[in-house]
C-alpha cells in the first residue's frame, strides 16, 4: 500500500471514529451524574433551548433538588415521606448526555422569603422577548409563582405570585409544565385543574400591565383525572400528554392530538394510552416533559419521565428518558433501559447493554396484586401467571395468592425497589410465570446469544423450581436446588434467540406455604 493510500485509510478511519463517537449513551434505571461526576438533582422540570452569553445555543435543564433525593440516592432501601425543597437547579449541555451544573438558579431563601415553607415544584422557563428576561413558572403552595432572571443561568428573583382562581376556579394548578413552540417562539403554561385534576388548560405566557403573566386560558380537556401534564409538537401537530392520578407512582402515558395548540384535541375528552407504555407503566415513570432533537437526518422526540423513586420507592434513578417513534400521527413509546443518541443527526439506536425484560424489577405495580383498588388489576404488568394447580388468581376470592411481595428494608439492600415477584400459595401448587419478549415495530430483538439473570430467594418445599428461556423451540433451564436463605443471582448463558421472539419465565411445583421471591430479571445480549 502506498503512502497516499495509507493517508486515505487513516482519514476514513478517523471520520468513522468521529461519527461513531457522536452516538452517546442514555442509561435508565440508574442515578445520573454531570460530566465531572457530580450527582444530578433535577425533578419535575423541563429542558429548553436558549443562547448562552456567547450567542451559542444550548440545552438548559431546570428541575428541583429535593433534600430527600440525596438521602435516597445514598441509601435506596428506605422510601421517604417528604419532599423538602432545596433549590431549582440548572444544567447545560450541547449533546443532551454530558451535562454541566450551572447554578442553583432559584434558592430556598428566595422561595420562602415572604411566605412559610411550602411545596415547590413542577416548573418551566420561558424567554420573554418584550422584556429580554427569562421567566420561571413554578408551583408554589396553593398558587403559581413567577420569577425572572437576566440570563438562563442567572438567579431567578420573585416577580409575582398569582392565583388561578379567576381563570379556572382553583387558586392552584394540578400539575404544570412550560411548552415553547419553536415555530412561533411563543411559550405556554400547560396545567390541570387544581382540585381533582379532571380538566387540562393551555395559557399563553406574555406581558400584562408590565408584568410577566398568563394572557389567556383555554380548556382543552375535561374527563378522567390526569396529572403530569406536558406537551410536545411533531410534524405540525400538538400532543397533550398526561398520566393517571397515582400520586408519586407510575402509570400509562396518555395523549391527545390537535392541529392547533388551543385545540380541538382528539379524541374529544378521551385520552388514549400511548402504545409501548402498557407493559411497564412507561418504564415505571410519570409523564414529565418532552424535548425535540431536530437533527440533520431526522427529528426525534424524547419522552422525559419523572421517577419519583425517593417518595415512591419504585427503583433507581429520578430521570428516565426514551425516544418516541411514530406511525403517522400515532406516537409509540420505546421502553429502553439503555439507548444511544446522536444529537447532531437526531438518530438513535438501542444500546448493547439494553435489558429486554419489561417490568423486570416488578416496580410498575403499585399495589399488592390482585388489587381491588385503582388500578383494579389481577396480573403483574408484562407478565402472565398460569395456575396449573392451587388457588386461582382472583379479585373475588380470599384464598387468591398474592403475586408480588413488598421487600423489607434489608431486601432492598440486595435487590432494587419496593417490590418483587412472589410465587407461593396456601395449598400445594403448580404455577408458571412467564413473559414473551418480541421485536416491537421499532426495536428489533435480533437473532443471537443472550444471557438471562435474576435474583431469587426461596424456601424449601419445592419439587421443581426453575428459571427457563425458550426460543425457536429450544429451551434452556436453570434449576434452583434447595433453600436460598438470602438473595442469590442465577443465570442462563448462551440462549440462542431466533425469529425475534423468546419466552422467559419461572416454573414452580411446591408444597403449601413454600415460597420463591424473584427480582431484577434481565435479558441482555452477550
Short mmCIF file of C-alpha atoms in Angstrom, two decimals, residues 142-379:
data_model
loop_
_atom_site.label_atom_id
_atom_site.label_comp_id
_atom_site.label_asym_id
_atom_site.label_seq_id
_atom_site.Cartn_x
_atom_site.Cartn_y
_atom_site.Cartn_z
CA UNK A 142 -51.56 26.91 46.51
CA UNK A 143 -50.58 29.43 43.80
CA UNK A 144 -48.22 29.87 40.85
CA UNK A 145 -45.02 31.81 41.41
CA UNK A 146 -43.40 33.70 38.53
CA UNK A 147 -39.72 34.55 38.90
CA UNK A 148 -37.44 36.31 36.43
CA UNK A 149 -33.73 36.46 35.60
CA UNK A 150 -31.48 38.26 33.12
CA UNK A 151 -29.96 35.08 31.70
CA UNK A 152 -30.77 31.36 31.56
CA UNK A 153 -28.32 30.73 34.40
CA UNK A 154 -28.92 33.94 36.30
CA UNK A 155 -30.51 33.99 39.74
CA UNK A 156 -34.28 33.96 39.39
CA UNK A 157 -35.96 36.53 41.63
CA UNK A 158 -39.52 36.80 42.87
CA UNK A 159 -41.65 38.64 40.28
CA UNK A 160 -45.24 37.94 41.22
CA UNK A 161 -47.34 35.15 42.73
CA UNK A 162 -50.66 34.63 41.01
CA UNK A 163 -53.87 32.88 41.97
CA UNK A 164 -55.51 30.82 39.24
CA UNK A 165 -58.96 31.13 40.85
CA UNK A 166 -60.29 33.77 38.48
CA UNK A 167 -59.16 31.74 35.45
CA UNK A 168 -60.09 28.18 36.40
CA UNK A 169 -61.86 28.25 39.77
CA UNK A 170 -58.98 26.99 41.93
CA UNK A 171 -56.06 29.08 43.17
CA UNK A 172 -53.53 26.38 42.29
CA UNK A 173 -52.75 24.28 39.25
CA UNK A 174 -52.88 20.49 39.50
CA UNK A 175 -49.65 19.76 37.66
CA UNK A 176 -47.94 22.07 35.17
CA UNK A 177 -45.13 22.43 32.64
CA UNK A 178 -43.95 25.10 30.23
CA UNK A 179 -44.02 24.40 26.49
CA UNK A 180 -42.28 26.60 23.90
CA UNK A 181 -43.44 26.37 20.29
CA UNK A 182 -40.19 26.74 18.35
CA UNK A 183 -42.08 27.60 15.17
CA UNK A 184 -43.82 30.65 16.66
CA UNK A 185 -41.45 31.42 19.53
CA UNK A 186 -44.42 31.60 21.90
CA UNK A 187 -44.45 29.83 25.27
CA UNK A 188 -47.41 28.37 27.13
CA UNK A 189 -48.25 27.07 30.57
CA UNK A 190 -49.78 23.59 30.34
CA UNK A 191 -51.69 22.70 33.50
CA UNK A 192 -54.59 20.87 35.08
CA UNK A 193 -57.42 21.92 37.36
CA UNK A 194 -56.19 22.22 40.93
CA UNK A 195 -58.96 20.16 42.53
CA UNK A 196 -59.50 16.68 41.11
CA UNK A 197 -57.36 17.43 38.04
CA UNK A 198 -60.12 16.44 35.63
CA UNK A 199 -59.56 19.40 33.32
CA UNK A 200 -56.49 20.49 31.35
CA UNK A 201 -55.76 24.05 30.20
CA UNK A 202 -53.41 25.97 27.91
CA UNK A 203 -52.42 29.58 28.67
CA UNK A 204 -50.08 31.74 26.61
CA UNK A 205 -47.25 33.37 28.56
CA UNK A 206 -46.62 37.06 27.93
CA UNK A 207 -46.59 40.54 29.45
CA UNK A 208 -49.66 42.14 31.01
CA UNK A 209 -49.55 45.55 32.70
CA UNK A 210 -45.76 45.46 32.59
CA UNK A 211 -45.51 42.10 34.39
CA UNK A 212 -44.98 38.56 33.14
CA UNK A 213 -48.32 36.80 33.34
CA UNK A 214 -50.76 34.43 31.64
CA UNK A 215 -52.56 36.12 28.77
CA UNK A 216 -55.49 33.74 28.27
CA UNK A 217 -56.96 30.40 29.27
CA UNK A 218 -58.30 27.64 27.03
CA UNK A 219 -59.73 24.42 28.40
CA UNK A 220 -58.64 21.60 26.08
CA UNK A 221 -59.75 18.54 28.07
CA UNK A 222 -62.39 17.53 30.59
CA UNK A 223 -62.76 13.91 31.61
CA UNK A 224 -60.95 11.42 33.81
CA UNK A 225 -58.47 12.96 36.25
CA UNK A 226 -54.96 13.37 34.86
CA UNK A 227 -51.65 14.77 36.11
CA UNK A 228 -48.10 15.11 34.83
CA UNK A 229 -49.49 17.41 32.13
CA UNK A 230 -46.97 18.20 29.37
CA UNK A 231 -46.81 18.83 25.64
CA UNK A 232 -44.71 18.38 22.52
CA UNK A 233 -45.06 19.27 18.84
CA UNK A 234 -44.19 16.94 15.97
CA UNK A 235 -44.80 17.32 12.22
CA UNK A 236 -47.08 20.29 12.81
CA UNK A 237 -49.30 18.55 15.37
CA UNK A 238 -49.58 19.26 19.09
CA UNK A 239 -49.60 16.37 21.54
CA UNK A 240 -51.04 16.81 25.03
CA UNK A 241 -49.73 14.11 27.37
CA UNK A 242 -50.56 13.14 30.94
CA UNK A 243 -50.62 10.27 33.44
CA UNK A 244 -53.09 8.76 35.88
CA UNK A 245 -53.68 10.16 39.36
CA UNK A 246 -51.42 7.68 41.12
CA UNK A 247 -49.56 10.02 43.45
CA UNK A 248 -45.81 9.50 43.15
CA UNK A 249 -46.24 6.24 41.25
CA UNK A 250 -46.04 5.36 37.57
CA UNK A 251 -48.90 4.92 35.12
CA UNK A 252 -49.76 4.56 31.46
CA UNK A 253 -48.74 7.51 29.30
CA UNK A 254 -51.84 9.14 27.79
CA UNK A 255 -52.14 11.62 24.94
CA UNK A 256 -54.42 13.72 22.73
CA UNK A 257 -53.61 15.31 19.35
CA UNK A 258 -54.54 18.65 17.77
CA UNK A 259 -53.63 20.78 14.77
CA UNK A 260 -53.77 23.97 16.86
CA UNK A 261 -52.34 24.40 20.34
CA UNK A 262 -55.72 25.56 21.62
CA UNK A 263 -57.48 22.58 20.11
CA UNK A 264 -59.75 20.91 19.41
CA UNK A 265 -57.85 17.86 20.73
CA UNK A 266 -58.95 14.42 19.63
CA UNK A 267 -60.37 12.02 20.59
CA UNK A 268 -62.51 14.61 22.40
CA UNK A 269 -62.06 14.31 26.18
CA UNK A 270 -60.84 10.73 25.77
CA UNK A 271 -57.10 10.42 26.25
CA UNK A 272 -55.51 7.43 24.54
CA UNK A 273 -52.87 5.14 26.04
CA UNK A 274 -49.58 5.55 24.21
CA UNK A 275 -48.67 2.20 22.68
CA UNK A 276 -45.49 0.73 24.13
CA UNK A 277 -46.19 2.09 27.63
CA UNK A 278 -48.67 -0.62 28.64
CA UNK A 279 -46.43 -3.41 29.91
CA UNK A 280 -44.36 -1.45 32.42
CA UNK A 281 -46.25 1.81 33.01
CA UNK A 282 -43.94 3.80 30.74
CA UNK A 283 -40.84 2.15 32.23
CA UNK A 284 -42.07 2.95 35.74
CA UNK A 285 -42.45 6.70 35.20
CA UNK A 286 -44.94 9.50 35.23
CA UNK A 287 -45.11 11.89 32.27
CA UNK A 288 -42.68 14.73 32.95
CA UNK A 289 -41.78 16.70 29.82
CA UNK A 290 -40.57 16.28 26.25
CA UNK A 291 -37.87 17.78 24.08
CA UNK A 292 -37.26 17.55 20.35
CA UNK A 293 -33.93 16.84 18.68
CA UNK A 294 -34.12 18.36 15.22
CA UNK A 295 -31.14 16.64 13.64
CA UNK A 296 -29.65 16.73 10.19
CA UNK A 297 -31.15 13.32 9.34
CA UNK A 298 -34.27 13.04 11.48
CA UNK A 299 -36.31 14.62 14.24
CA UNK A 300 -36.58 12.62 17.44
CA UNK A 301 -38.99 13.40 20.25
CA UNK A 302 -37.67 12.35 23.66
CA UNK A 303 -40.10 11.46 26.43
CA UNK A 304 -38.67 12.50 29.79
CA UNK A 305 -40.34 10.56 32.57
CA UNK A 306 -40.26 11.52 36.21
CA UNK A 307 -39.47 8.61 38.50
CA UNK A 308 -40.27 9.79 42.00
CA UNK A 309 -38.19 6.99 43.48
CA UNK A 310 -37.36 8.92 46.65
CA UNK A 311 -41.05 9.18 47.60
CA UNK A 312 -42.43 6.03 45.94
CA UNK A 313 -39.51 3.63 46.30
CA UNK A 314 -40.00 2.43 42.73
CA UNK A 315 -36.47 1.73 41.63
CA UNK A 316 -33.28 3.63 40.95
CA UNK A 317 -32.87 6.95 39.18
CA UNK A 318 -35.07 10.03 39.03
CA UNK A 319 -34.75 10.79 35.31
CA UNK A 320 -35.77 8.24 32.70
CA UNK A 321 -35.63 9.25 29.02
CA UNK A 322 -36.93 7.39 25.96
CA UNK A 323 -37.17 8.05 22.21
CA UNK A 324 -40.63 8.08 20.67
CA UNK A 325 -41.45 6.60 17.28
CA UNK A 326 -44.45 7.45 15.12
CA UNK A 327 -46.87 5.55 12.93
CA UNK A 328 -48.30 8.53 11.08
CA UNK A 329 -49.62 10.76 13.86
CA UNK A 330 -49.68 7.95 16.42
CA UNK A 331 -46.80 8.05 18.93
CA UNK A 332 -45.10 4.88 20.18
CA UNK A 333 -43.20 4.68 23.48
CA UNK A 334 -39.93 2.73 23.25
CA UNK A 335 -39.27 1.29 26.71
CA UNK A 336 -35.48 1.07 26.73
CA UNK A 337 -33.13 0.62 29.64
CA UNK A 338 -30.16 1.81 27.56
CA UNK A 339 -30.00 3.58 24.19
CA UNK A 340 -27.70 5.81 22.18
CA UNK A 341 -28.48 9.22 20.71
CA UNK A 342 -26.72 11.34 18.11
CA UNK A 343 -27.67 14.92 18.95
CA UNK A 344 -26.36 16.19 15.60
CA UNK A 345 -28.21 13.85 13.27
CA UNK A 346 -31.17 13.10 15.54
CA UNK A 347 -30.66 9.36 15.06
CA UNK A 348 -30.98 6.88 17.92
CA UNK A 349 -30.39 3.17 18.36
CA UNK A 350 -30.65 0.50 21.04
CA UNK A 351 -27.52 0.15 23.17
CA UNK A 352 -25.68 -3.14 23.54
CA UNK A 353 -26.47 -3.32 27.27
CA UNK A 354 -30.25 -2.85 26.93
CA UNK A 355 -32.36 -5.14 29.13
CA UNK A 356 -35.25 -6.53 27.05
CA UNK A 357 -37.38 -7.60 30.03
CA UNK A 358 -40.47 -5.49 30.78
CA UNK A 359 -41.12 -4.73 34.45
CA UNK A 360 -38.18 -6.90 35.37
CA UNK A 361 -37.89 -5.41 38.85
CA UNK A 362 -41.68 -5.57 39.39
CA UNK A 363 -41.91 -1.92 40.38
CA UNK A 364 -44.63 -0.91 37.92
CA UNK A 365 -47.40 -2.48 40.01
CA UNK A 366 -48.11 0.00 42.77
CA UNK A 367 -50.39 -2.28 44.83
CA UNK A 368 -50.40 -5.85 46.02
CA UNK A 369 -51.71 -7.79 43.04
CA UNK A 370 -54.52 -8.75 42.61
CA UNK A 371 -55.64 -5.24 43.59
CA UNK A 372 -59.21 -4.23 44.44
CA UNK A 373 -58.40 -0.52 44.30
CA UNK A 374 -57.02 1.59 41.48
CA UNK A 375 -55.68 0.22 39.38
CA UNK A 376 -58.06 -2.72 39.71
CA UNK A 377 -55.79 -5.46 38.39
CA UNK A 378 -55.37 -9.26 38.51
CA UNK A 379 -51.96 -9.60 36.85
#
